[in-house]
Amino acid sequence: MLFCKNVNMKILTFGGTGFVGSNFVRYALSKGHDVLVYARNMNDYAKTLQNAGANIIFSYDDHLKDVDCLVYFIGAMWTKDPKEFQYLQVKFPTEIGRKFFQVNSGKFVYISSIGVSENIDSKERPILEESPHGEGLKPNTLHGITKLEGEKSISKFPNYVILRFPIIYGPYSRILMWRIFMWLTSHGIGIKNDNMFSVVSTKNASKAIELACKYKSNDYFYITDKEPVNLTSLFSDAAKAINREIKSWLTFSVKLIEPFKSSHEMLKMAYDVLSRELVYSYKKAERELGYIPEDVRVETFKEMARYYKII
């Protein structure tokens, strides 16, 4: 059942210096939570979060018993080594979870991906999550396969929530795709394609994670913005955010990336998202978690433009 009491929490993050993690850390701090960020070293990203009020730690064993919620963000998108995928998305979170539940009865939140359901059997749109966990899922990328393995491992723990995010946008992204997207928009260039797919802002993602930390049951959820998008609408919203006009529209066909999709996990996922029009429902999260996405797309694109020094 939903846990609605508004109390401050002590939250430990793994991967908290990354794109999604750093946005959540800032969000959680703004809500008055005490946030610990496990990091391998005090790099610039860790220093920035420390300056924002986070507690950067380099050893986590002594902190596991003291936190209300543990959030695991780490993913393996930027490697081609299958062992790295297996370790970061399955073995390491499972190892941490075992240690956590030996000393704590708090919540373990595992950040997953729509990658687990790229090749989902259902033709229903939006895709609902009312079936048993993992049923009918046949991921076709190494990322999706190991994320699903990670989900199944985490689901054996006594107190967990699994959150599956689609394409995420927001500031602090080191993903070249978003930098190029904002650069094109700032130069009045847009890419036109009307295939619909789900996205989520970092603000909505962070809101869902906070709710998951307070959730009293075990379950998995898709977390999306209120409405699906297409490439055309994304460029239009970004142009609105920075007060630019798209003067040149380039038509994009999914067939252009089909010959290259096997060369990288990101291209495989992009092909699946666009060609299969992967639209997901957040209604289960709304019903169970109390998650209601905010309309913050234009506002978020403005934050991204500032981060990339476009405005």
mmCIF file of C-alpha atoms in Angstrom:
data_model
loop_
_atom_site.group_PDB
_atom_site.id
_atom_site.type_symbol
_atom_site.label_atom_id
_atom_site.label_comp_id
_atom_site.label_asym_id
_atom_site.label_seq_id
_atom_site.Cartn_x
_atom_site.Cartn_y
_atom_site.Cartn_z
ATOM 1 C CA MET A 1 0.000 0.000 0.000
ATOM 2 C CA LEU A 2 1.034 3.581 -0.574
ATOM 3 C CA PHE A 3 2.992 5.218 2.231
ATOM 4 C CA CYS A 4 1.898 8.854 2.249
ATOM 5 C CA LYS A 5 3.432 10.239 5.408
ATOM 6 C CA ASN A 6 5.659 13.177 4.539
ATOM 7 C CA VAL A 7 8.895 12.534 6.442
ATOM 8 C CA ASN A 8 12.508 13.214 5.658
ATOM 9 C CA MET A 9 14.574 10.156 4.793
ATOM 10 C CA LYS A 10 18.201 9.137 4.800
ATOM 11 C CA ILE A 11 18.969 7.870 1.299
ATOM 12 C CA LEU A 12 22.080 6.092 0.021
ATOM 13 C CA THR A 13 22.754 6.195 -3.724
ATOM 14 C CA PHE A 14 24.979 4.086 -5.943
ATOM 15 C CA GLY A 15 25.626 5.857 -9.234
ATOM 16 C CA GLY A 16 24.551 9.133 -7.674
ATOM 17 C CA THR A 17 27.172 11.145 -9.575
ATOM 18 C CA GLY A 18 25.784 10.025 -12.945
ATOM 19 C CA PHE A 19 23.168 11.775 -15.067
ATOM 20 C CA VAL A 20 19.954 10.418 -13.519
ATOM 21 C CA GLY A 21 21.517 9.955 -10.105
ATOM 22 C CA SER A 22 22.842 13.509 -9.812
ATOM 23 C CA ASN A 23 19.450 14.932 -10.758
ATOM 24 C CA PHE A 24 17.804 12.796 -8.089
ATOM 25 C CA VAL A 25 20.379 13.785 -5.454
ATOM 26 C CA ARG A 26 19.669 17.470 -6.086
ATOM 27 C CA TYR A 27 15.923 16.833 -6.016
ATOM 28 C CA ALA A 28 16.100 14.842 -2.776
ATOM 29 C CA LEU A 29 18.236 17.505 -1.099
ATOM 30 C CA SER A 30 15.702 20.156 -2.135
ATOM 31 C CA LYS A 31 13.018 18.089 -0.371
ATOM 32 C CA GLY A 32 15.008 18.030 2.874
ATOM 33 C CA HIS A 33 16.292 14.458 2.678
ATOM 34 C CA ASP A 34 19.737 13.440 3.912
ATOM 35 C CA VAL A 35 21.576 11.992 0.902
ATOM 36 C CA LEU A 36 24.711 9.838 0.883
ATOM 37 C CA VAL A 37 26.451 9.338 -2.455
ATOM 38 C CA TYR A 38 28.816 6.393 -2.806
ATOM 39 C CA ALA A 39 31.662 7.367 -5.145
ATOM 40 C CA ARG A 40 34.958 5.787 -6.128
ATOM 41 C CA ASN A 41 36.785 9.115 -5.862
ATOM 42 C CA MET A 42 36.207 12.807 -5.309
ATOM 43 C CA ASN A 43 35.872 13.828 -8.955
ATOM 44 C CA ASP A 44 34.316 17.079 -10.181
ATOM 45 C CA TYR A 45 30.824 15.564 -10.230
ATOM 46 C CA ALA A 46 31.160 14.390 -6.625
ATOM 47 C CA LYS A 47 32.532 17.778 -5.554
ATOM 48 C CA THR A 48 29.551 19.532 -7.140
ATOM 49 C CA LEU A 49 27.098 17.322 -5.251
ATOM 50 C CA GLN A 50 29.046 17.791 -2.036
ATOM 51 C CA ASN A 51 28.761 21.555 -2.502
ATOM 52 C CA ALA A 52 25.011 21.077 -2.987
ATOM 53 C CA GLY A 53 24.773 19.363 0.409
ATOM 54 C CA ALA A 54 25.284 15.659 -0.295
ATOM 55 C CA ASN A 55 27.499 13.488 1.868
ATOM 56 C CA ILE A 56 30.103 11.810 -0.386
ATOM 57 C CA ILE A 57 31.310 8.450 0.939
ATOM 58 C CA PHE A 58 33.977 6.074 -0.382
ATOM 59 C CA SER A 59 33.019 2.996 1.642
ATOM 60 C CA TYR A 60 29.428 1.916 2.065
ATOM 61 C CA ASP A 61 29.415 -1.063 4.460
ATOM 62 C CA ASP A 62 29.214 1.035 7.625
ATOM 63 C CA HIS A 63 26.300 3.092 6.259
ATOM 64 C CA LEU A 64 23.955 0.310 5.133
ATOM 65 C CA LYS A 65 22.309 -0.107 8.533
ATOM 66 C CA ASP A 66 21.559 3.605 8.957
ATOM 67 C CA VAL A 67 19.587 4.495 5.811
ATOM 68 C CA ASP A 68 15.868 4.349 5.048
ATOM 69 C CA CYS A 69 16.296 3.764 1.318
ATOM 70 C CA LEU A 70 19.026 2.540 -1.013
ATOM 71 C CA VAL A 71 18.799 3.578 -4.678
ATOM 72 C CA TYR A 72 20.871 1.770 -7.293
ATOM 73 C CA PHE A 73 21.376 3.836 -10.483
ATOM 74 C CA ILE A 74 24.445 2.213 -12.013
ATOM 75 C CA GLY A 75 24.116 1.107 -15.627
ATOM 76 C CA ALA A 76 26.594 -0.171 -18.218
ATOM 77 C CA MET A 77 25.632 1.622 -21.407
ATOM 78 C CA TRP A 78 29.130 2.774 -22.367
ATOM 79 C CA THR A 79 30.966 -0.542 -22.491
ATOM 80 C CA LYS A 80 30.971 -3.389 -24.970
ATOM 81 C CA ASP A 81 32.228 -5.940 -22.459
ATOM 82 C CA PRO A 82 29.488 -8.464 -21.548
ATOM 83 C CA LYS A 83 31.223 -9.072 -18.211
ATOM 84 C CA GLU A 84 30.858 -5.389 -17.321
ATOM 85 C CA PHE A 85 27.131 -5.498 -18.080
ATOM 86 C CA GLN A 86 26.754 -8.624 -15.959
ATOM 87 C CA TYR A 87 28.727 -7.191 -13.059
ATOM 88 C CA LEU A 88 27.273 -3.672 -12.944
ATOM 89 C CA GLN A 89 23.651 -4.569 -13.655
ATOM 90 C CA VAL A 90 23.337 -7.938 -11.916
ATOM 91 C CA LYS A 91 26.168 -9.043 -9.627
ATOM 92 C CA PHE A 92 27.081 -5.765 -7.926
ATOM 93 C CA PRO A 93 23.509 -4.678 -7.050
ATOM 94 C CA THR A 94 22.761 -8.208 -5.821
ATOM 95 C CA GLU A 95 25.870 -8.161 -3.622
ATOM 96 C CA ILE A 96 24.922 -4.762 -2.192
ATOM 97 C CA GLY A 97 21.335 -5.887 -1.638
ATOM 98 C CA ARG A 98 22.391 -8.958 0.308
ATOM 99 C CA LYS A 99 24.589 -6.867 2.583
ATOM 100 C CA PHE A 100 21.847 -4.256 2.955
ATOM 101 C CA PHE A 101 19.160 -6.712 4.058
ATOM 102 C CA GLN A 102 21.468 -8.416 6.506
ATOM 103 C CA VAL A 103 21.456 -5.232 8.594
ATOM 104 C CA ASN A 104 18.405 -3.269 7.413
ATOM 105 C CA SER A 105 14.729 -3.710 6.558
ATOM 106 C CA GLY A 106 14.502 -0.521 4.469
ATOM 107 C CA LYS A 107 13.657 -0.082 0.798
ATOM 108 C CA PHE A 108 15.899 -1.122 -2.098
ATOM 109 C CA VAL A 109 15.037 0.825 -5.285
ATOM 110 C CA TYR A 110 16.540 -0.618 -8.454
ATOM 111 C CA ILE A 111 16.623 1.710 -11.457
ATOM 112 C CA SER A 112 15.952 -0.356 -14.551
ATOM 113 C CA SER A 113 15.069 0.552 -18.122
ATOM 114 C CA ILE A 114 12.546 0.028 -20.877
ATOM 115 C CA GLY A 115 15.424 -1.937 -22.375
ATOM 116 C CA VAL A 116 13.963 -4.979 -20.624
ATOM 117 C CA SER A 117 10.870 -4.724 -22.813
ATOM 118 C CA GLU A 118 12.225 -3.588 -26.189
ATOM 119 C CA ASN A 119 11.018 -6.802 -27.770
ATOM 120 C CA ILE A 120 7.828 -7.143 -25.735
ATOM 121 C CA ASP A 121 5.202 -9.483 -27.230
ATOM 122 C CA SER A 122 2.300 -7.148 -26.500
ATOM 123 C CA LYS A 123 1.030 -5.029 -29.375
ATOM 124 C CA GLU A 124 -1.132 -3.071 -26.968
ATOM 125 C CA ARG A 125 -0.299 0.636 -26.716
ATOM 126 C CA PRO A 126 0.248 1.987 -24.195
ATOM 127 C CA ILE A 127 1.911 -1.081 -22.686
ATOM 128 C CA LEU A 128 0.537 -1.890 -19.235
ATOM 129 C CA GLU A 129 2.296 -3.599 -16.312
ATOM 130 C CA GLU A 130 -0.410 -5.800 -14.946
ATOM 131 C CA SER A 131 1.237 -9.135 -15.811
ATOM 132 C CA PRO A 132 3.552 -11.018 -13.413
ATOM 133 C CA HIS A 133 7.078 -9.654 -13.233
ATOM 134 C CA GLY A 134 9.134 -10.488 -16.318
ATOM 135 C CA GLU A 135 6.349 -12.330 -18.132
ATOM 136 C CA GLY A 136 6.484 -12.011 -21.920
ATOM 137 C CA LEU A 137 9.728 -10.010 -21.929
ATOM 138 C CA LYS A 138 12.385 -10.925 -24.487
ATOM 139 C CA PRO A 139 14.981 -8.142 -24.508
ATOM 140 C CA ASN A 140 17.255 -8.131 -27.551
ATOM 141 C CA THR A 141 20.158 -6.020 -26.322
ATOM 142 C CA LEU A 142 22.831 -6.876 -23.780
ATOM 143 C CA HIS A 143 21.689 -3.873 -21.764
ATOM 144 C CA GLY A 144 18.094 -5.099 -21.649
ATOM 145 C CA ILE A 145 19.001 -8.735 -21.002
ATOM 146 C CA THR A 146 21.200 -7.938 -18.000
ATOM 147 C CA LYS A 147 18.806 -5.307 -16.621
ATOM 148 C CA LEU A 148 16.080 -7.957 -16.630
ATOM 149 C CA GLU A 149 18.445 -10.385 -14.879
ATOM 150 C CA GLY A 150 19.144 -7.664 -12.328
ATOM 151 C CA GLU A 151 15.424 -7.097 -11.818
ATOM 152 C CA LYS A 152 14.811 -10.792 -11.206
ATOM 153 C CA SER A 153 17.639 -10.942 -8.693
ATOM 154 C CA ILE A 154 16.458 -7.831 -6.835
ATOM 155 C CA SER A 155 12.868 -9.141 -6.781
ATOM 156 C CA LYS A 156 13.999 -11.921 -4.439
ATOM 157 C CA PHE A 157 14.774 -9.383 -1.720
ATOM 158 C CA PRO A 158 12.191 -8.692 1.012
ATOM 159 C CA ASN A 159 11.620 -4.967 0.343
ATOM 160 C CA TYR A 160 12.168 -3.615 -3.170
ATOM 161 C CA VAL A 161 10.762 -1.423 -5.923
ATOM 162 C CA ILE A 162 11.876 -1.655 -9.549
ATOM 163 C CA LEU A 163 11.465 1.452 -11.718
ATOM 164 C CA ARG A 164 11.701 1.198 -15.491
ATOM 165 C CA PHE A 165 12.483 4.510 -17.176
ATOM 166 C CA PRO A 166 12.195 5.177 -20.909
ATOM 167 C CA ILE A 167 14.408 7.794 -22.609
ATOM 168 C CA ILE A 168 15.349 10.344 -19.928
ATOM 169 C CA TYR A 169 16.070 14.008 -20.607
ATOM 170 C CA GLY A 170 17.303 16.745 -18.327
ATOM 171 C CA PRO A 171 20.368 18.789 -17.297
ATOM 172 C CA TYR A 172 23.753 17.307 -16.302
ATOM 173 C CA SER A 173 23.569 14.715 -19.087
ATOM 174 C CA ARG A 174 26.909 13.592 -20.482
ATOM 175 C CA ILE A 175 25.108 11.820 -23.323
ATOM 176 C CA LEU A 176 26.250 13.329 -26.628
ATOM 177 C CA MET A 177 22.782 12.795 -28.093
ATOM 178 C CA TRP A 178 21.231 15.509 -25.921
ATOM 179 C CA ARG A 179 24.047 17.971 -26.541
ATOM 180 C CA ILE A 180 23.577 17.516 -30.307
ATOM 181 C CA PHE A 181 19.800 17.797 -29.905
ATOM 182 C CA MET A 182 20.083 21.149 -28.133
ATOM 183 C CA TRP A 183 22.752 22.403 -30.564
ATOM 184 C CA LEU A 184 20.551 21.611 -33.570
ATOM 185 C CA THR A 185 17.599 23.357 -31.944
ATOM 186 C CA SER A 186 19.687 26.445 -31.163
ATOM 187 C CA HIS A 187 20.628 26.622 -34.852
ATOM 188 C CA GLY A 188 17.021 26.358 -36.017
ATOM 189 C CA ILE A 189 17.309 22.759 -37.208
ATOM 190 C CA GLY A 190 14.746 20.102 -36.312
ATOM 191 C CA ILE A 191 14.353 16.406 -37.080
ATOM 192 C CA LYS A 192 10.888 15.329 -38.167
ATOM 193 C CA ASN A 193 9.515 11.889 -37.396
ATOM 194 C CA ASP A 194 6.000 11.139 -36.156
ATOM 195 C CA ASN A 195 6.538 7.740 -34.502
ATOM 196 C CA MET A 196 5.361 8.002 -30.888
ATOM 197 C CA PHE A 197 7.400 6.848 -27.882
ATOM 198 C CA SER A 198 7.595 7.455 -24.128
ATOM 199 C CA VAL A 199 10.090 9.753 -22.420
ATOM 200 C CA VAL A 200 10.507 11.049 -18.871
ATOM 201 C CA SER A 201 12.063 14.204 -17.459
ATOM 202 C CA THR A 202 14.635 13.951 -14.697
ATOM 203 C CA LYS A 203 12.242 15.863 -12.437
ATOM 204 C CA ASN A 204 9.450 13.312 -12.910
ATOM 205 C CA ALA A 205 11.934 10.447 -12.570
ATOM 206 C CA SER A 206 13.211 11.906 -9.288
ATOM 207 C CA LYS A 207 9.678 12.372 -8.005
ATOM 208 C CA ALA A 208 8.946 8.695 -8.704
ATOM 209 C CA ILE A 209 12.106 7.537 -6.924
ATOM 210 C CA GLU A 210 11.178 9.519 -3.816
ATOM 211 C CA LEU A 211 7.723 7.912 -3.829
ATOM 212 C CA ALA A 212 9.250 4.461 -4.355
ATOM 213 C CA CYS A 213 11.435 4.923 -1.269
ATOM 214 C CA LYS A 214 8.241 5.362 0.791
ATOM 215 C CA TYR A 215 6.258 2.537 -0.828
ATOM 216 C CA LYS A 216 5.271 -0.229 1.588
ATOM 217 C CA SER A 217 4.877 -3.061 -0.937
ATOM 218 C CA ASN A 218 7.068 -4.742 -3.569
ATOM 219 C CA ASP A 219 6.416 -4.122 -7.268
ATOM 220 C CA TYR A 220 7.739 -2.859 -10.601
ATOM 221 C CA PHE A 221 6.593 0.254 -12.483
ATOM 222 C CA TYR A 222 7.055 2.156 -15.714
ATOM 223 C CA ILE A 223 7.648 5.852 -15.076
ATOM 224 C CA THR A 224 6.925 8.238 -17.940
ATOM 225 C CA ASP A 225 5.873 11.774 -18.675
ATOM 226 C CA LYS A 226 2.152 12.371 -18.909
ATOM 227 C CA GLU A 227 2.063 12.202 -22.710
ATOM 228 C CA PRO A 228 4.207 10.324 -25.237
ATOM 229 C CA VAL A 229 6.207 12.307 -27.788
ATOM 230 C CA ASN A 230 7.705 12.073 -31.244
ATOM 231 C CA LEU A 231 10.900 13.654 -32.551
ATOM 232 C CA THR A 232 8.953 16.481 -34.163
ATOM 233 C CA SER A 233 7.285 17.498 -30.892
ATOM 234 C CA LEU A 234 10.545 17.236 -28.929
ATOM 235 C CA PHE A 235 12.287 19.689 -31.247
ATOM 236 C CA SER A 236 9.270 22.003 -31.175
ATOM 237 C CA ASP A 237 9.238 22.055 -27.363
ATOM 238 C CA ALA A 238 12.994 22.626 -27.184
ATOM 239 C CA ALA A 239 12.697 25.531 -29.634
ATOM 240 C CA LYS A 240 9.954 27.038 -27.497
ATOM 241 C CA ALA A 241 12.137 26.663 -24.396
ATOM 242 C CA ILE A 242 14.989 28.714 -25.878
ATOM 243 C CA ASN A 243 12.801 31.084 -27.881
ATOM 244 C CA ARG A 244 14.034 29.877 -31.267
ATOM 245 C CA GLU A 245 12.218 29.010 -34.474
ATOM 246 C CA ILE A 246 12.860 25.754 -36.308
ATOM 247 C CA LYS A 247 13.527 26.958 -39.846
ATOM 248 C CA SER A 248 14.868 23.741 -41.358
ATOM 249 C CA TRP A 249 13.141 20.400 -40.784
ATOM 250 C CA LEU A 250 15.028 17.227 -41.736
ATOM 251 C CA THR A 251 12.854 14.157 -42.272
ATOM 252 C CA PHE A 252 14.211 11.110 -40.457
ATOM 253 C CA SER A 253 13.447 7.507 -41.411
ATOM 254 C CA VAL A 254 14.158 4.642 -39.032
ATOM 255 C CA LYS A 255 15.488 2.712 -42.028
ATOM 256 C CA LEU A 256 18.539 4.989 -41.949
ATOM 257 C CA ILE A 257 19.843 3.411 -38.734
ATOM 258 C CA GLU A 258 18.724 -0.159 -39.452
ATOM 259 C CA PRO A 259 22.042 -1.169 -41.130
ATOM 260 C CA PHE A 260 24.006 0.169 -38.128
ATOM 261 C CA LYS A 261 21.843 -0.976 -35.236
ATOM 262 C CA SER A 262 24.036 -3.962 -34.391
ATOM 263 C CA SER A 263 27.112 -1.750 -33.904
ATOM 264 C CA HIS A 264 26.096 -0.228 -30.550
ATOM 265 C CA GLU A 265 23.589 -0.791 -27.760
ATOM 266 C CA MET A 266 22.299 2.780 -28.054
ATOM 267 C CA LEU A 267 21.543 2.373 -31.759
ATOM 268 C CA LYS A 268 19.733 -0.923 -31.105
ATOM 269 C CA MET A 269 17.596 0.736 -28.457
ATOM 270 C CA ALA A 270 16.931 3.791 -30.635
ATOM 271 C CA TYR A 271 15.829 1.565 -33.482
ATOM 272 C CA ASP A 272 13.469 -0.424 -31.258
ATOM 273 C CA VAL A 273 11.998 2.668 -29.614
ATOM 274 C CA LEU A 274 11.249 4.395 -32.907
ATOM 275 C CA SER A 275 10.289 1.430 -35.091
ATOM 276 C CA ARG A 276 8.074 -0.261 -32.482
ATOM 277 C CA GLU A 277 6.635 2.995 -31.120
ATOM 278 C CA LEU A 278 7.297 1.981 -27.525
ATOM 279 C CA VAL A 279 4.662 3.820 -25.514
ATOM 280 C CA TYR A 280 4.183 2.835 -21.877
ATOM 281 C CA SER A 281 1.533 3.534 -19.270
ATOM 282 C CA TYR A 282 2.319 5.164 -15.918
ATOM 283 C CA LYS A 283 -1.189 4.421 -14.580
ATOM 284 C CA LYS A 284 -0.034 1.611 -12.317
ATOM 285 C CA ALA A 285 2.498 3.971 -10.727
ATOM 286 C CA GLU A 286 -0.223 6.598 -10.382
ATOM 287 C CA ARG A 287 -2.535 4.111 -8.674
ATOM 288 C CA GLU A 288 0.023 2.423 -6.412
ATOM 289 C CA LEU A 289 2.726 5.014 -5.783
ATOM 290 C CA GLY A 290 0.640 8.162 -6.091
ATOM 291 C CA TYR A 291 2.875 9.232 -8.996
ATOM 292 C CA ILE A 292 1.394 12.066 -11.067
ATOM 293 C CA PRO A 293 3.821 13.377 -13.708
ATOM 294 C CA GLU A 294 4.200 17.121 -14.064
ATOM 295 C CA ASP A 295 4.232 18.960 -17.394
ATOM 296 C CA VAL A 296 7.808 20.206 -17.197
ATOM 297 C CA ARG A 297 9.177 19.459 -20.676
ATOM 298 C CA VAL A 298 9.700 23.053 -21.805
ATOM 299 C CA GLU A 299 11.037 24.028 -18.377
ATOM 300 C CA THR A 300 13.467 21.076 -18.462
ATOM 301 C CA PHE A 301 14.706 21.894 -21.955
ATOM 302 C CA LYS A 302 15.423 25.414 -20.726
ATOM 303 C CA GLU A 303 17.515 23.966 -17.880
ATOM 304 C CA MET A 304 19.357 21.780 -20.392
ATOM 305 C CA ALA A 305 20.064 24.803 -22.596
ATOM 306 C CA ARG A 306 21.596 26.624 -19.639
ATOM 307 C CA TYR A 307 23.685 23.578 -18.737
ATOM 308 C CA TYR A 308 25.007 23.325 -22.319
ATOM 309 C CA LYS A 309 25.562 27.127 -22.315
ATOM 310 C CA ILE A 310 23.163 27.662 -25.222
ATOM 311 C CA ILE A 311 21.253 30.414 -23.379
#
